[in-house]
Amino acid sequence: MKIKYLMAFCFFSAITCSLFAQDEEEPKKGFDKDKLFISGNFGLSFGDFTLVNISPQIGYRFNNVLAAGVGINGIYSSARSRFINGQTASRENYGVVGLNIFGRVYPIQYAFVQLQPELNYTWGKLKEYDPDAVYKLDGKLVPSLLAGAGAAIPAGRGAFIIMAQYDVLQNNRTPYGEKVFFSFGFNFGL
């Protein structure tokens, strides 16, 4: 009698376990729009130093380790220096427009290294007020190669991005200067 109960228990246990088993989803093949993300740099500052930076990017997360994308750069900056009496001594205006591509490798889940080659067109002007003089900075194509590392802190379908980058080419007209610079942003999942 005990054997019948034991066999019945084993039979129902096996059926119950199979009812809870789930089929694994087949990985999607080809392009998956859920792996697209939008990010970039956006900045505004007004006053004696004015900065307008609109540099969006779109990327694709190929897998848990690799992401890549493209972007455009648009930066305008203006700096005004003053005499001790408060009057304007000089004003500098600079502009940058360009294209970039980037690649990211995530060696661990929330940290990445990034390489971003860019080609920017830069121009500018310096106006001095005493004595009056205007100096023009002719337009020039300027390559940059940004290397950096950062963290991606998940937030819903996106992530907060914190990055430190450096322009390794150090062209004399690079818009990034000679030091490491930091950027903060958000990747929006599509």
JSON list of C-alpha atoms in Angstrom, two decimals:
[
{"chain": "A", "resi": 1, "resn": "MET", "atom": "CA", "xyz": [0.00, 0.00, 0.00]},
{"chain": "A", "resi": 2, "resn": "LYS", "atom": "CA", "xyz": [2.83, 2.39, 0.89]},
{"chain": "A", "resi": 3, "resn": "ILE", "atom": "CA", "xyz": [4.39, 1.74, -2.50]},
{"chain": "A", "resi": 4, "resn": "LYS", "atom": "CA", "xyz": [1.21, 2.92, -4.27]},
{"chain": "A", "resi": 5, "resn": "TYR", "atom": "CA", "xyz": [1.21, 6.14, -2.25]},
{"chain": "A", "resi": 6, "resn": "LEU", "atom": "CA", "xyz": [4.93, 6.67, -2.91]},
{"chain": "A", "resi": 7, "resn": "MET", "atom": "CA", "xyz": [4.45, 6.08, -6.66]},
{"chain": "A", "resi": 8, "resn": "ALA", "atom": "CA", "xyz": [1.43, 8.41, -6.74]},
{"chain": "A", "resi": 9, "resn": "PHE", "atom": "CA", "xyz": [3.40, 11.09, -4.87]},
{"chain": "A", "resi": 10, "resn": "CYS", "atom": "CA", "xyz": [6.34, 10.81, -7.32]},
{"chain": "A", "resi": 11, "resn": "PHE", "atom": "CA", "xyz": [3.98, 10.89, -10.31]},
{"chain": "A", "resi": 12, "resn": "PHE", "atom": "CA", "xyz": [2.16, 14.04, -9.12]},
{"chain": "A", "resi": 13, "resn": "SER", "atom": "CA", "xyz": [5.45, 15.71, -8.12]},
{"chain": "A", "resi": 14, "resn": "ALA", "atom": "CA", "xyz": [6.86, 15.15, -11.62]},
{"chain": "A", "resi": 15, "resn": "ILE", "atom": "CA", "xyz": [3.70, 16.54, -13.25]},
{"chain": "A", "resi": 16, "resn": "THR", "atom": "CA", "xyz": [3.68, 19.57, -10.92]},
{"chain": "A", "resi": 17, "resn": "CYS", "atom": "CA", "xyz": [7.34, 20.34, -11.67]},
{"chain": "A", "resi": 18, "resn": "SER", "atom": "CA", "xyz": [6.74, 20.12, -15.40]},
{"chain": "A", "resi": 19, "resn": "LEU", "atom": "CA", "xyz": [3.82, 22.53, -15.09]},
{"chain": "A", "resi": 20, "resn": "PHE", "atom": "CA", "xyz": [6.13, 25.15, -13.58]},
{"chain": "A", "resi": 21, "resn": "ALA", "atom": "CA", "xyz": [8.88, 24.65, -16.18]},
{"chain": "A", "resi": 22, "resn": "GLN", "atom": "CA", "xyz": [9.25, 27.57, -18.57]},
{"chain": "A", "resi": 23, "resn": "ASP", "atom": "CA", "xyz": [10.50, 27.58, -22.08]},
{"chain": "A", "resi": 24, "resn": "GLU", "atom": "CA", "xyz": [13.45, 29.88, -22.62]},
{"chain": "A", "resi": 25, "resn": "GLU", "atom": "CA", "xyz": [12.85, 32.63, -25.13]},
{"chain": "A", "resi": 26, "resn": "GLU", "atom": "CA", "xyz": [14.80, 32.35, -28.33]},
{"chain": "A", "resi": 27, "resn": "PRO", "atom": "CA", "xyz": [17.29, 35.22, -28.62]},
{"chain": "A", "resi": 28, "resn": "LYS", "atom": "CA", "xyz": [16.20, 37.73, -31.25]},
{"chain": "A", "resi": 29, "resn": "LYS", "atom": "CA", "xyz": [18.23, 37.60, -34.43]},
{"chain": "A", "resi": 30, "resn": "GLY", "atom": "CA", "xyz": [19.12, 40.65, -36.47]},
{"chain": "A", "resi": 31, "resn": "PHE", "atom": "CA", "xyz": [18.34, 44.25, -35.53]},
{"chain": "A", "resi": 32, "resn": "ASP", "atom": "CA", "xyz": [16.52, 44.74, -32.21]},
{"chain": "A", "resi": 33, "resn": "LYS", "atom": "CA", "xyz": [15.18, 48.28, -31.70]},
{"chain": "A", "resi": 34, "resn": "ASP", "atom": "CA", "xyz": [15.06, 47.68, -27.94]},
{"chain": "A", "resi": 35, "resn": "LYS", "atom": "CA", "xyz": [18.87, 47.84, -27.93]},
{"chain": "A", "resi": 36, "resn": "LEU", "atom": "CA", "xyz": [18.96, 51.43, -29.30]},
{"chain": "A", "resi": 37, "resn": "PHE", "atom": "CA", "xyz": [19.77, 54.29, -26.94]},
{"chain": "A", "resi": 38, "resn": "ILE", "atom": "CA", "xyz": [20.04, 58.08, -27.18]},
{"chain": "A", "resi": 39, "resn": "SER", "atom": "CA", "xyz": [22.61, 60.06, -25.22]},
{"chain": "A", "resi": 40, "resn": "GLY", "atom": "CA", "xyz": [25.06, 62.90, -25.72]},
{"chain": "A", "resi": 41, "resn": "ASN", "atom": "CA", "xyz": [26.12, 66.16, -24.15]},
{"chain": "A", "resi": 42, "resn": "PHE", "atom": "CA", "xyz": [23.90, 69.15, -23.56]},
{"chain": "A", "resi": 43, "resn": "GLY", "atom": "CA", "xyz": [25.00, 72.27, -21.72]},
{"chain": "A", "resi": 44, "resn": "LEU", "atom": "CA", "xyz": [24.02, 75.88, -21.15]},
{"chain": "A", "resi": 45, "resn": "SER", "atom": "CA", "xyz": [25.81, 78.68, -19.33]},
{"chain": "A", "resi": 46, "resn": "PHE", "atom": "CA", "xyz": [25.14, 82.40, -19.58]},
{"chain": "A", "resi": 47, "resn": "GLY", "atom": "CA", "xyz": [26.95, 85.48, -18.30]},
{"chain": "A", "resi": 48, "resn": "ASP", "atom": "CA", "xyz": [30.49, 86.73, -18.91]},
{"chain": "A", "resi": 49, "resn": "PHE", "atom": "CA", "xyz": [31.14, 83.17, -20.04]},
{"chain": "A", "resi": 50, "resn": "THR", "atom": "CA", "xyz": [28.43, 81.77, -22.31]},
{"chain": "A", "resi": 51, "resn": "LEU", "atom": "CA", "xyz": [28.31, 78.18, -23.49]},
{"chain": "A", "resi": 52, "resn": "VAL", "atom": "CA", "xyz": [25.72, 76.38, -25.59]},
{"chain": "A", "resi": 53, "resn": "ASN", "atom": "CA", "xyz": [26.50, 72.71, -26.25]},
{"chain": "A", "resi": 54, "resn": "ILE", "atom": "CA", "xyz": [24.12, 70.47, -28.19]},
{"chain": "A", "resi": 55, "resn": "SER", "atom": "CA", "xyz": [25.84, 67.20, -29.07]},
{"chain": "A", "resi": 56, "resn": "PRO", "atom": "CA", "xyz": [23.38, 64.28, -29.35]},
{"chain": "A", "resi": 57, "resn": "GLN", "atom": "CA", "xyz": [24.38, 60.67, -30.00]},
{"chain": "A", "resi": 58, "resn": "ILE", "atom": "CA", "xyz": [22.53, 57.50, -30.94]},
{"chain": "A", "resi": 59, "resn": "GLY", "atom": "CA", "xyz": [23.95, 54.09, -30.12]},
{"chain": "A", "resi": 60, "resn": "TYR", "atom": "CA", "xyz": [23.25, 50.38, -30.24]},
{"chain": "A", "resi": 61, "resn": "ARG", "atom": "CA", "xyz": [24.00, 47.85, -27.49]},
{"chain": "A", "resi": 62, "resn": "PHE", "atom": "CA", "xyz": [25.14, 44.76, -29.43]},
{"chain": "A", "resi": 63, "resn": "ASN", "atom": "CA", "xyz": [25.40, 42.59, -26.30]},
{"chain": "A", "resi": 64, "resn": "ASN", "atom": "CA", "xyz": [26.29, 42.92, -22.61]},
{"chain": "A", "resi": 65, "resn": "VAL", "atom": "CA", "xyz": [29.89, 43.81, -23.47]},
{"chain": "A", "resi": 66, "resn": "LEU", "atom": "CA", "xyz": [29.83, 46.00, -26.61]},
{"chain": "A", "resi": 67, "resn": "ALA", "atom": "CA", "xyz": [28.02, 49.19, -27.67]},
{"chain": "A", "resi": 68, "resn": "ALA", "atom": "CA", "xyz": [28.73, 51.68, -30.48]},
{"chain": "A", "resi": 69, "resn": "GLY", "atom": "CA", "xyz": [27.15, 54.69, -32.13]},
{"chain": "A", "resi": 70, "resn": "VAL", "atom": "CA", "xyz": [27.41, 58.03, -33.93]},
{"chain": "A", "resi": 71, "resn": "GLY", "atom": "CA", "xyz": [26.83, 61.64, -33.00]},
{"chain": "A", "resi": 72, "resn": "ILE", "atom": "CA", "xyz": [27.06, 65.28, -34.00]},
{"chain": "A", "resi": 73, "resn": "ASN", "atom": "CA", "xyz": [28.74, 68.13, -32.12]},
{"chain": "A", "resi": 74, "resn": "GLY", "atom": "CA", "xyz": [27.56, 71.71, -31.89]},
{"chain": "A", "resi": 75, "resn": "ILE", "atom": "CA", "xyz": [29.26, 74.08, -29.44]},
{"chain": "A", "resi": 76, "resn": "TYR", "atom": "CA", "xyz": [29.21, 77.88, -29.16]},
{"chain": "A", "resi": 77, "resn": "SER", "atom": "CA", "xyz": [31.18, 79.70, -26.49]},
{"chain": "A", "resi": 78, "resn": "SER", "atom": "CA", "xyz": [31.73, 83.35, -25.71]},
{"chain": "A", "resi": 79, "resn": "ALA", "atom": "CA", "xyz": [33.92, 84.88, -23.01]},
{"chain": "A", "resi": 80, "resn": "ARG", "atom": "CA", "xyz": [34.00, 88.53, -22.00]},
{"chain": "A", "resi": 81, "resn": "SER", "atom": "CA", "xyz": [36.80, 90.09, -19.99]},
{"chain": "A", "resi": 82, "resn": "ARG", "atom": "CA", "xyz": [36.31, 93.40, -18.20]},
{"chain": "A", "resi": 83, "resn": "PHE", "atom": "CA", "xyz": [38.44, 96.34, -17.15]},
{"chain": "A", "resi": 84, "resn": "ILE", "atom": "CA", "xyz": [38.57, 97.12, -13.45]},
{"chain": "A", "resi": 85, "resn": "ASN", "atom": "CA", "xyz": [35.85, 99.76, -13.97]},
{"chain": "A", "resi": 86, "resn": "GLY", "atom": "CA", "xyz": [33.48, 97.07, -15.31]},
{"chain": "A", "resi": 87, "resn": "GLN", "atom": "CA", "xyz": [33.58, 98.03, -18.98]},
{"chain": "A", "resi": 88, "resn": "THR", "atom": "CA", "xyz": [34.20, 95.28, -21.54]},
{"chain": "A", "resi": 89, "resn": "ALA", "atom": "CA", "xyz": [37.88, 94.91, -22.40]},
{"chain": "A", "resi": 90, "resn": "SER", "atom": "CA", "xyz": [37.54, 92.07, -24.92]},
{"chain": "A", "resi": 91, "resn": "ARG", "atom": "CA", "xyz": [35.17, 89.41, -26.16]},
{"chain": "A", "resi": 92, "resn": "GLU", "atom": "CA", "xyz": [36.08, 86.01, -27.60]},
{"chain": "A", "resi": 93, "resn": "ASN", "atom": "CA", "xyz": [33.62, 83.91, -29.64]},
{"chain": "A", "resi": 94, "resn": "TYR", "atom": "CA", "xyz": [34.26, 80.32, -30.72]},
{"chain": "A", "resi": 95, "resn": "GLY", "atom": "CA", "xyz": [32.22, 77.76, -32.61]},
{"chain": "A", "resi": 96, "resn": "VAL", "atom": "CA", "xyz": [32.55, 74.02, -33.17]},
{"chain": "A", "resi": 97, "resn": "VAL", "atom": "CA", "xyz": [30.52, 71.69, -35.39]},
{"chain": "A", "resi": 98, "resn": "GLY", "atom": "CA", "xyz": [31.48, 68.11, -36.08]},
{"chain": "A", "resi": 99, "resn": "LEU", "atom": "CA", "xyz": [30.83, 64.40, -36.31]},
{"chain": "A", "resi": 100, "resn": "ASN", "atom": "CA", "xyz": [31.87, 61.55, -34.03]},
{"chain": "A", "resi": 101, "resn": "ILE", "atom": "CA", "xyz": [31.64, 57.80, -33.68]},
{"chain": "A", "resi": 102, "resn": "PHE", "atom": "CA", "xyz": [32.11, 55.93, -30.42]},
{"chain": "A", "resi": 103, "resn": "GLY", "atom": "CA", "xyz": [32.69, 52.43, -29.17]},
{"chain": "A", "resi": 104, "resn": "ARG", "atom": "CA", "xyz": [32.20, 51.20, -25.61]},
{"chain": "A", "resi": 105, "resn": "VAL", "atom": "CA", "xyz": [33.40, 48.01, -23.97]},
{"chain": "A", "resi": 106, "resn": "TYR", "atom": "CA", "xyz": [31.80, 46.98, -20.66]},
{"chain": "A", "resi": 107, "resn": "PRO", "atom": "CA", "xyz": [34.38, 44.75, -18.89]},
{"chain": "A", "resi": 108, "resn": "ILE", "atom": "CA", "xyz": [31.99, 44.56, -15.93]},
{"chain": "A", "resi": 109, "resn": "GLN", "atom": "CA", "xyz": [28.26, 45.20, -15.94]},
{"chain": "A", "resi": 110, "resn": "TYR", "atom": "CA", "xyz": [28.16, 48.88, -14.89]},
{"chain": "A", "resi": 111, "resn": "ALA", "atom": "CA", "xyz": [31.61, 50.15, -15.94]},
{"chain": "A", "resi": 112, "resn": "PHE", "atom": "CA", "xyz": [32.91, 50.88, -19.42]},
{"chain": "A", "resi": 113, "resn": "VAL", "atom": "CA", "xyz": [35.85, 52.21, -21.41]},
{"chain": "A", "resi": 114, "resn": "GLN", "atom": "CA", "xyz": [35.12, 54.36, -24.45]},
{"chain": "A", "resi": 115, "resn": "LEU", "atom": "CA", "xyz": [37.02, 55.49, -27.54]},
{"chain": "A", "resi": 116, "resn": "GLN", "atom": "CA", "xyz": [35.53, 58.34, -29.61]},
{"chain": "A", "resi": 117, "resn": "PRO", "atom": "CA", "xyz": [37.21, 59.69, -32.76]},
{"chain": "A", "resi": 118, "resn": "GLU", "atom": "CA", "xyz": [35.87, 63.06, -33.91]},
{"chain": "A", "resi": 119, "resn": "LEU", "atom": "CA", "xyz": [36.32, 65.52, -36.73]},
{"chain": "A", "resi": 120, "resn": "ASN", "atom": "CA", "xyz": [35.33, 69.07, -35.80]},
{"chain": "A", "resi": 121, "resn": "TYR", "atom": "CA", "xyz": [35.27, 72.31, -37.76]},
{"chain": "A", "resi": 122, "resn": "THR", "atom": "CA", "xyz": [36.33, 75.19, -35.48]},
{"chain": "A", "resi": 123, "resn": "TRP", "atom": "CA", "xyz": [36.32, 78.96, -35.94]},
{"chain": "A", "resi": 124, "resn": "GLY", "atom": "CA", "xyz": [36.46, 82.05, -33.77]},
{"chain": "A", "resi": 125, "resn": "LYS", "atom": "CA", "xyz": [36.98, 85.75, -33.27]},
{"chain": "A", "resi": 126, "resn": "LEU", "atom": "CA", "xyz": [38.61, 87.99, -30.66]},
{"chain": "A", "resi": 127, "resn": "LYS", "atom": "CA", "xyz": [37.50, 91.61, -30.36]},
{"chain": "A", "resi": 128, "resn": "GLU", "atom": "CA", "xyz": [39.46, 94.05, -28.19]},
{"chain": "A", "resi": 129, "resn": "TYR", "atom": "CA", "xyz": [37.86, 97.37, -27.24]},
{"chain": "A", "resi": 130, "resn": "ASP", "atom": "CA", "xyz": [40.79, 99.55, -26.16]},
{"chain": "A", "resi": 131, "resn": "PRO", "atom": "CA", "xyz": [42.28, 99.99, -28.71]},
{"chain": "A", "resi": 132, "resn": "ASP", "atom": "CA", "xyz": [39.68, 98.61, -31.11]},
{"chain": "A", "resi": 133, "resn": "ALA", "atom": "CA", "xyz": [40.96, 95.53, -32.90]},
{"chain": "A", "resi": 134, "resn": "VAL", "atom": "CA", "xyz": [39.43, 92.35, -34.31]},
{"chain": "A", "resi": 135, "resn": "TYR", "atom": "CA", "xyz": [41.36, 89.11, -34.80]},
{"chain": "A", "resi": 136, "resn": "LYS", "atom": "CA", "xyz": [39.74, 86.30, -36.74]},
{"chain": "A", "resi": 137, "resn": "LEU", "atom": "CA", "xyz": [40.47, 82.61, -36.20]},
{"chain": "A", "resi": 138, "resn": "ASP", "atom": "CA", "xyz": [40.03, 81.03, -39.62]},
{"chain": "A", "resi": 139, "resn": "GLY", "atom": "CA", "xyz": [37.90, 77.91, -39.88]},
{"chain": "A", "resi": 140, "resn": "LYS", "atom": "CA", "xyz": [39.85, 74.66, -39.64]},
{"chain": "A", "resi": 141, "resn": "LEU", "atom": "CA", "xyz": [39.11, 70.92, -39.47]},
{"chain": "A", "resi": 142, "resn": "VAL", "atom": "CA", "xyz": [40.42, 69.56, -36.18]},
{"chain": "A", "resi": 143, "resn": "PRO", "atom": "CA", "xyz": [40.63, 65.82, -35.39]},
{"chain": "A", "resi": 144, "resn": "SER", "atom": "CA", "xyz": [40.23, 64.60, -31.81]},
{"chain": "A", "resi": 145, "resn": "LEU", "atom": "CA", "xyz": [40.46, 61.16, -30.25]},
{"chain": "A", "resi": 146, "resn": "LEU", "atom": "CA", "xyz": [38.70, 60.98, -26.90]},
{"chain": "A", "resi": 147, "resn": "ALA", "atom": "CA", "xyz": [39.64, 58.08, -24.63]},
{"chain": "A", "resi": 148, "resn": "GLY", "atom": "CA", "xyz": [37.88, 57.59, -21.35]},
{"chain": "A", "resi": 149, "resn": "ALA", "atom": "CA", "xyz": [36.20, 55.45, -18.76]},
{"chain": "A", "resi": 150, "resn": "GLY", "atom": "CA", "xyz": [32.94, 55.71, -16.93]},
{"chain": "A", "resi": 151, "resn": "ALA", "atom": "CA", "xyz": [30.05, 54.15, -15.11]},
{"chain": "A", "resi": 152, "resn": "ALA", "atom": "CA", "xyz": [26.49, 53.46, -16.21]},
{"chain": "A", "resi": 153, "resn": "ILE", "atom": "CA", "xyz": [24.08, 53.48, -13.27]},
{"chain": "A", "resi": 154, "resn": "PRO", "atom": "CA", "xyz": [20.81, 51.80, -14.33]},
{"chain": "A", "resi": 155, "resn": "ALA", "atom": "CA", "xyz": [17.57, 53.79, -14.06]},
{"chain": "A", "resi": 156, "resn": "GLY", "atom": "CA", "xyz": [14.53, 52.17, -15.69]},
{"chain": "A", "resi": 157, "resn": "ARG", "atom": "CA", "xyz": [15.20, 51.52, -19.38]},
{"chain": "A", "resi": 158, "resn": "GLY", "atom": "CA", "xyz": [18.11, 53.98, -19.32]},
{"chain": "A", "resi": 159, "resn": "ALA", "atom": "CA", "xyz": [21.18, 54.76, -17.25]},
{"chain": "A", "resi": 160, "resn": "PHE", "atom": "CA", "xyz": [22.94, 57.72, -15.64]},
{"chain": "A", "resi": 161, "resn": "ILE", "atom": "CA", "xyz": [26.38, 58.12, -17.21]},
{"chain": "A", "resi": 162, "resn": "ILE", "atom": "CA", "xyz": [29.46, 59.48, -15.44]},
{"chain": "A", "resi": 163, "resn": "MET", "atom": "CA", "xyz": [32.64, 59.72, -17.55]},
{"chain": "A", "resi": 164, "resn": "ALA", "atom": "CA", "xyz": [36.20, 61.02, -17.48]},
{"chain": "A", "resi": 165, "resn": "GLN", "atom": "CA", "xyz": [37.73, 61.64, -20.93]},
{"chain": "A", "resi": 166, "resn": "TYR", "atom": "CA", "xyz": [40.94, 62.97, -22.44]},
{"chain": "A", "resi": 167, "resn": "ASP", "atom": "CA", "xyz": [41.79, 64.08, -25.99]},
{"chain": "A", "resi": 168, "resn": "VAL", "atom": "CA", "xyz": [44.90, 62.01, -26.75]},
{"chain": "A", "resi": 169, "resn": "LEU", "atom": "CA", "xyz": [45.69, 63.86, -30.02]},
{"chain": "A", "resi": 170, "resn": "GLN", "atom": "CA", "xyz": [46.01, 67.27, -28.29]},
{"chain": "A", "resi": 171, "resn": "ASN", "atom": "CA", "xyz": [45.63, 69.36, -31.43]},
{"chain": "A", "resi": 172, "resn": "ASN", "atom": "CA", "xyz": [46.23, 73.04, -30.59]},
{"chain": "A", "resi": 173, "resn": "ARG", "atom": "CA", "xyz": [42.60, 73.87, -31.55]},
{"chain": "A", "resi": 174, "resn": "THR", "atom": "CA", "xyz": [40.91, 70.98, -29.78]},
{"chain": "A", "resi": 175, "resn": "PRO", "atom": "CA", "xyz": [37.67, 72.05, -28.09]},
{"chain": "A", "resi": 176, "resn": "TYR", "atom": "CA", "xyz": [38.57, 69.85, -25.08]},
{"chain": "A", "resi": 177, "resn": "GLY", "atom": "CA", "xyz": [41.69, 71.51, -23.72]},
{"chain": "A", "resi": 178, "resn": "GLU", "atom": "CA", "xyz": [44.79, 69.85, -22.33]},
{"chain": "A", "resi": 179, "resn": "LYS", "atom": "CA", "xyz": [43.30, 68.20, -19.23]},
{"chain": "A", "resi": 180, "resn": "VAL", "atom": "CA", "xyz": [40.97, 65.35, -18.35]},
{"chain": "A", "resi": 181, "resn": "PHE", "atom": "CA", "xyz": [37.36, 66.51, -18.47]},
{"chain": "A", "resi": 182, "resn": "PHE", "atom": "CA", "xyz": [34.28, 65.04, -16.86]},
{"chain": "A", "resi": 183, "resn": "SER", "atom": "CA", "xyz": [30.80, 64.61, -18.27]},
{"chain": "A", "resi": 184, "resn": "PHE", "atom": "CA", "xyz": [27.52, 63.56, -16.74]},
{"chain": "A", "resi": 185, "resn": "GLY", "atom": "CA", "xyz": [24.50, 62.47, -18.71]},
{"chain": "A", "resi": 186, "resn": "PHE", "atom": "CA", "xyz": [21.73, 59.98, -19.27]},
{"chain": "A", "resi": 187, "resn": "ASN", "atom": "CA", "xyz": [21.25, 57.18, -21.81]},
{"chain": "A", "resi": 188, "resn": "PHE", "atom": "CA", "xyz": [17.60, 56.91, -22.83]},
{"chain": "A", "resi": 189, "resn": "GLY", "atom": "CA", "xyz": [16.53, 53.45, -23.97]},
{"chain": "A", "resi": 190, "resn": "LEU", "atom": "CA", "xyz": [14.19, 53.46, -26.97]}
]
